[in-house]
CSV table of C-alpha atoms and ligand atoms in Angstrom, one decimal:
chain,number,residue,atom,x,y,z
A,1,MET,CA,0.0,0.0,-0.1
A,2,PRO,CA,1.2,3.5,-0.3
A,3,ASP,CA,2.2,4.2,3.3
A,4,GLY,CA,4.2,0.3,3.3
A,5,SER,CA,2.5,-1.5,4.6
A,6,PRO,CA,1.0,-4.9,3.0
A,7,GLU,CA,-2.2,-5.1,1.0
A,8,ILE,CA,-4.5,-7.3,3.6
A,9,PHE,CA,-7.9,-5.8,3.8
A,10,PHE,CA,-11.0,-6.8,5.0
A,11,THR,CA,-13.8,-5.9,2.8
A,12,LEU,CA,-17.0,-7.5,1.2
A,13,GLN,CA,-16.2,-10.1,-1.3
A,14,GLY,CA,-17.3,-8.2,-4.6
A,15,GLU,CA,-17.8,-10.5,-7.1
A,16,GLY,CA,-18.8,-14.3,-8.0
A,17,ARG,CA,-20.6,-16.9,-5.9
A,18,HIS,CA,-20.0,-15.4,-2.4
A,19,THR,CA,-20.3,-11.8,-3.3
A,20,GLY,CA,-21.3,-9.9,-0.3
A,21,ALA,CA,-19.6,-12.2,2.1
A,22,PRO,CA,-17.2,-10.7,4.7
A,23,SER,CA,-13.6,-11.7,3.4
A,24,VAL,CA,-10.0,-10.7,4.2
A,25,PHE,CA,-8.3,-10.2,1.0
A,26,ILE,CA,-4.4,-10.7,0.9
A,27,ARG,CA,-2.8,-9.2,-2.5
A,28,SER,CA,0.5,-11.1,-3.5
A,29,SER,CA,2.8,-9.0,-6.1
A,30,LEU,CA,4.2,-10.7,-9.6
A,31,CYS,CA,1.9,-11.7,-12.8
A,32,ASN,CA,2.9,-13.9,-15.1
A,33,LEU,CA,0.5,-12.1,-17.7
A,34,HIS,CA,0.6,-8.1,-19.0
A,35,CYS,CA,-3.1,-7.2,-19.5
A,36,HIS,CA,-3.3,-3.9,-21.1
A,37,TRP,CA,-6.1,-2.9,-19.0
A,38,CYS,CA,-5.1,-4.8,-15.7
A,39,ASP,CA,-6.5,-2.5,-12.0
A,40,THR,CA,-3.1,-3.9,-10.6
A,41,PRO,CA,-0.4,-3.1,-13.1
A,42,TYR,CA,1.4,-2.1,-9.2
A,43,THR,CA,2.2,-5.9,-9.1
A,44,TRP,CA,3.9,-6.4,-12.2
A,45,ASN,CA,4.5,-3.4,-14.2
A,46,TRP,CA,8.5,-2.8,-13.1
A,47,LYS,CA,10.1,0.3,-14.4
A,48,GLY,CA,13.0,-1.0,-17.0
A,49,LYS,CA,10.8,-3.9,-18.5
A,50,ASN,CA,9.4,-2.1,-21.3
A,51,LEU,CA,5.8,-3.5,-21.0
A,52,SER,CA,3.0,-1.8,-22.0
A,53,HIS,CA,0.1,-0.4,-20.0
A,54,GLU,CA,-3.0,1.6,-21.0
A,55,SER,CA,-1.9,4.1,-18.1
A,56,GLY,CA,1.5,4.5,-18.9
A,57,GLN,CA,2.6,4.3,-15.7
A,58,THR,CA,5.5,2.1,-14.6
A,59,TYR,CA,6.4,1.5,-11.0
A,60,GLU,CA,9.7,1.0,-8.5
A,61,ARG,CA,10.0,-2.6,-7.9
A,62,SER,CA,11.3,-2.4,-4.7
A,63,GLU,CA,8.9,0.7,-3.8
A,64,GLN,CA,5.4,-2.3,-3.9
A,65,ILE,CA,7.2,-5.2,-3.0
A,66,ILE,CA,6.6,-6.2,0.7
A,67,GLN,CA,8.5,-9.1,1.9
A,68,LEU,CA,6.4,-11.3,4.9
A,69,SER,CA,6.6,-14.6,6.0
A,70,ALA,CA,3.8,-17.0,6.0
A,71,ASP,CA,3.3,-16.5,9.9
A,72,GLN,CA,3.2,-12.9,9.5
A,73,VAL,CA,1.1,-12.7,7.0
A,74,ALA,CA,-1.1,-15.4,8.8
A,75,GLU,CA,-1.2,-12.6,12.3
A,76,ILE,CA,-1.8,-9.8,9.9
A,77,ALA,CA,-5.0,-11.0,8.1
A,78,GLY,CA,-5.8,-13.6,11.5
A,79,LYS,CA,-6.9,-10.2,13.3
A,80,HIS,CA,-10.3,-9.1,12.0
A,81,GLY,CA,-11.7,-12.2,13.3
A,82,CYS,CA,-13.1,-13.3,9.7
A,83,SER,CA,-12.2,-16.9,8.6
A,84,ARG,CA,-12.8,-16.4,5.0
A,85,TYR,CA,-9.5,-15.5,3.2
A,86,VAL,CA,-9.4,-14.6,-0.4
A,87,PHE,CA,-5.8,-15.0,-2.3
A,88,THR,CA,-5.4,-12.8,-5.2
A,89,GLY,CA,-2.5,-10.7,-6.8
A,90,GLY,CA,-0.7,-10.1,-9.3
A,91,GLU,CA,-0.9,-14.1,-10.0
A,92,PRO,CA,-0.9,-15.5,-7.0
A,93,LEU,CA,-0.4,-19.2,-8.0
A,94,LEU,CA,3.3,-17.8,-8.7
A,95,GLN,CA,3.9,-18.6,-5.0
A,96,GLU,CA,1.5,-21.2,-4.8
A,97,ARG,CA,4.0,-22.6,-1.7
A,98,SER,CA,3.9,-19.7,0.1
A,99,TRP,CA,-0.3,-20.2,0.4
A,100,LEU,CA,0.0,-23.3,1.3
A,101,GLU,CA,2.3,-22.8,4.4
A,102,LEU,CA,-0.3,-19.4,5.1
A,103,MET,CA,-3.1,-21.9,5.0
A,104,ALA,CA,-1.7,-24.7,7.1
A,105,HIS,CA,-0.9,-21.4,9.6
A,106,LEU,CA,-4.5,-19.8,9.1
A,107,SER,CA,-5.9,-23.6,9.7
A,108,GLU,CA,-4.0,-24.2,12.7
A,109,SER,CA,-5.6,-21.2,14.2
A,110,ASP,CA,-8.9,-21.9,13.1
A,111,ALA,CA,-9.9,-25.1,11.4
A,112,ASP,CA,-13.3,-23.9,9.7
A,113,SER,CA,-11.1,-21.5,7.2
A,114,HIS,CA,-12.1,-21.1,3.8
A,115,PHE,CA,-9.6,-20.2,1.4
A,116,GLU,CA,-10.4,-18.8,-2.1
A,117,ILE,CA,-7.9,-17.7,-5.0
A,118,GLU,CA,-8.4,-15.7,-7.7
A,119,THR,CA,-6.4,-17.0,-11.0
A,120,ASN,CA,-5.6,-16.3,-14.8
A,121,GLY,CA,-6.1,-19.7,-16.0
A,122,THR,CA,-2.7,-20.5,-17.4
A,123,LEU,CA,-1.5,-22.2,-14.2
A,124,LEU,CA,-2.2,-25.5,-12.5
A,125,PRO,CA,-2.2,-25.9,-9.3
A,126,CYS,CA,-0.3,-29.0,-7.4
A,127,GLU,CA,-2.5,-31.6,-6.0
A,128,ASP,CA,-1.8,-30.5,-2.1
A,129,PHE,CA,-2.7,-27.1,-3.0
A,130,LEU,CA,-5.9,-28.5,-4.5
A,131,LYS,CA,-7.4,-30.4,-1.7
A,132,LYS,CA,-6.4,-27.2,0.7
A,133,ILE,CA,-8.0,-24.7,-1.3
A,134,ASN,CA,-11.7,-24.2,-0.9
A,135,GLN,CA,-12.6,-22.2,-4.5
A,136,LEU,CA,-10.8,-21.3,-7.2
A,137,ASN,CA,-12.1,-18.2,-8.9
A,138,VAL,CA,-10.6,-18.6,-12.7
A,139,SER,CA,-10.7,-15.4,-14.8
A,140,PRO,CA,-9.1,-16.3,-18.4
A,141,LYS,CA,-8.0,-13.2,-20.4
A,142,LEU,CA,-9.3,-12.6,-24.2
A,143,ALA,CA,-7.5,-10.9,-26.9
A,144,ASN,CA,-8.5,-7.7,-25.4
A,145,SER,CA,-5.7,-7.8,-22.8
A,146,GLN,CA,-3.4,-7.6,-25.4
A,147,VAL,CA,-1.3,-10.3,-23.9
A,148,THR,CA,-0.3,-12.8,-27.0
A,149,GLU,CA,-2.6,-16.1,-27.0
A,150,LYS,CA,0.1,-18.1,-26.3
A,151,LEU,CA,0.7,-16.9,-23.1
A,152,ARG,CA,-2.8,-16.5,-22.2
A,153,TYR,CA,-4.7,-19.2,-23.8
A,154,LYS,CA,-4.5,-22.3,-22.0
A,155,PRO,CA,-8.0,-24.5,-22.6
A,156,GLU,CA,-6.0,-27.6,-21.3
A,157,ILE,CA,-5.3,-25.6,-17.7
A,158,CYS,CA,-8.9,-24.6,-17.7
A,159,ARG,CA,-10.1,-28.2,-18.5
A,160,ASP,CA,-8.2,-29.7,-16.0
A,161,LEU,CA,-9.4,-26.9,-13.3
A,162,ALA,CA,-12.8,-27.2,-14.1
A,163,THR,CA,-12.8,-31.0,-13.2
A,164,THR,CA,-11.8,-30.4,-9.5
A,165,GLY,CA,-15.2,-29.0,-9.0
A,166,LYS,CA,-14.1,-26.0,-6.9
A,167,ALA,CA,-13.9,-23.4,-9.9
A,168,ASP,CA,-16.0,-21.3,-11.3
A,169,PHE,CA,-14.6,-19.4,-14.0
A,170,LYS,CA,-15.2,-15.5,-14.7
A,171,PHE,CA,-15.3,-13.6,-17.6
A,172,VAL,CA,-15.2,-9.8,-18.2
A,173,VAL,CA,-17.1,-9.0,-21.2
A,174,GLY,CA,-17.2,-5.6,-23.2
A,175,ASN,CA,-18.5,-6.5,-26.6
A,176,GLN,CA,-20.0,-9.5,-28.8
A,177,THR,CA,-16.8,-10.0,-30.3
A,178,ASP,CA,-15.3,-10.6,-26.5
A,179,LEU,CA,-18.3,-13.4,-26.1
A,180,GLU,CA,-17.3,-14.7,-29.3
A,181,GLU,CA,-13.9,-15.1,-27.7
A,182,ILE,CA,-15.5,-16.4,-24.2
A,183,LEU,CA,-17.9,-19.1,-26.0
A,184,ALA,CA,-15.1,-20.7,-27.8
A,185,ILE,CA,-13.1,-21.4,-24.6
A,186,ILE,CA,-15.9,-22.6,-22.6
A,187,SER,CA,-16.4,-25.2,-25.1
A,188,ALA,CA,-12.7,-25.9,-25.7
A,189,ALA,CA,-12.6,-26.3,-22.0
A,190,ASP,CA,-15.5,-28.1,-21.3
A,191,ILE,CA,-16.8,-25.6,-18.7
A,192,PRO,CA,-20.1,-26.3,-17.2
A,193,ALA,CA,-23.0,-23.5,-18.0
A,194,ASP,CA,-23.4,-23.3,-14.0
A,195,ARG,CA,-19.9,-22.3,-13.3
A,196,VAL,CA,-19.5,-19.3,-15.7
A,197,TYR,CA,-20.5,-15.8,-14.4
A,198,LEU,CA,-20.4,-13.2,-16.9
A,199,MET,CA,-18.8,-9.5,-15.7
A,200,ALA,CA,-19.5,-6.4,-17.2
A,201,LEU,CA,-16.4,-4.7,-18.4
A,202,ALA,CA,-15.9,-1.6,-16.4
A,203,ALA,CA,-13.4,0.5,-14.2
A,204,THR,CA,-15.8,3.1,-12.9
A,205,PRO,CA,-19.6,2.6,-11.7
A,206,ALA,CA,-20.8,4.7,-14.3
A,207,GLN,CA,-19.2,2.3,-17.4
A,208,LEU,CA,-20.8,-0.6,-14.9
A,209,ASP,CA,-24.3,1.1,-15.2
A,210,ARG,CA,-23.8,1.7,-19.1
A,211,ASN,CA,-23.0,-2.1,-19.4
A,212,HIS,CA,-24.6,-4.2,-17.1
A,213,ALA,CA,-27.9,-4.1,-18.6
A,214,TRP,CA,-26.6,-5.9,-21.6
A,215,VAL,CA,-24.2,-8.5,-20.1
A,216,ALA,CA,-27.2,-9.7,-17.6
A,217,GLU,CA,-28.7,-9.9,-20.7
A,218,GLN,CA,-26.0,-12.5,-22.7
A,219,ALA,CA,-25.6,-14.3,-19.3
A,220,LEU,CA,-29.4,-15.3,-19.3
A,221,ALA,CA,-29.6,-16.2,-23.2
A,222,HIS,CA,-26.6,-18.9,-22.3
A,223,GLY,CA,-27.4,-20.0,-19.2
A,224,PHE,CA,-24.7,-18.6,-18.0
A,225,SER,CA,-24.7,-15.9,-14.4
A,226,TYR,CA,-24.4,-12.9,-14.4
A,227,CYS,CA,-21.5,-11.1,-11.8
A,228,ASP,CA,-22.0,-7.7,-10.5
A,229,ARG,CA,-19.1,-5.5,-8.8
A,230,LEU,CA,-20.1,-5.0,-5.9
A,231,HIS,CA,-17.0,-3.3,-4.4
A,232,LEU,CA,-17.1,-0.9,-7.3
A,233,ARG,CA,-20.6,0.4,-6.4
A,234,LEU,CA,-19.8,0.6,-3.1
A,235,TYR,CA,-16.0,2.0,-3.0
A,236,GLY,CA,-15.5,3.0,-6.9
A,237,ALA,CA,-12.1,2.2,-8.0
A,238,LYS,CA,-10.0,2.3,-4.6
A,239,ARG,CA,-7.1,0.2,-3.4
A,240,GLY,CA,-7.5,-1.8,-0.6
A,241,THR,CA,-10.8,-2.0,-1.1
B,1,LIG,S1,-3.8,-11.7,-14.9
B,1,LIG,FE1,-4.5,-10.1,-13.7
B,1,LIG,S2,-3.5,-9.5,-12.5
B,1,LIG,FE2,-2.4,-10.3,-14.1
B,1,LIG,S3,-2.1,-8.5,-15.7
B,1,LIG,FE3,-4.2,-9.6,-16.4
B,1,LIG,S4,-5.5,-8.4,-15.0
B,1,LIG,FE4,-3.4,-8.4,-13.7
């Protein structure tokens, strides 16, 4: 966070099947993609790397990363008295072993701890991780991310994640072209319709208001769920919420 503290915060889950549930979010740095419109470019867009982002802004890596041990993170995250944890990024699966360690610490102090992870669908977690995690929120990226298909499109990984029975797939959709691409991914990866959430492309509440009705209509037409952006409605595009 700008004040030098780690981005660990207590808020309402804003997306997906647990929308509205009080949750502790833990944001890890680093990503294996570099989406043009990423809303957390401070996790990967380092000065000198020559990656492109719509904001044109780059970040000093040493100013954006704080290194903590799993027990330090558990102490900070555990103080909210909430047993629902969401691991986010960046791409959190790049630090899979550390999350496993963290889950062990948190489960030790509260056996009812519930763990969710948000991931871009390009990395397959190990068996231990899949046993321990309760919910995977997978968000495969489309051509509109401006990331090469080779890096972002991994239908075989999405298929494996779908077979775990723990994965929901959340797609950000802005127009008909996006929707067609999404339908092709769903078909290639055999993702069951009841695991698909469509979410409107929006960075502000005003953009959300402009796009949500069409996206909701498409969700209904294809038997998918519509996913709002509760945190955007409640807090706007604000870091740490
Ligand atoms: S995968 Fe997610 S965190 Fe990584 S660049 Fe894309 S939007 Fe940002």
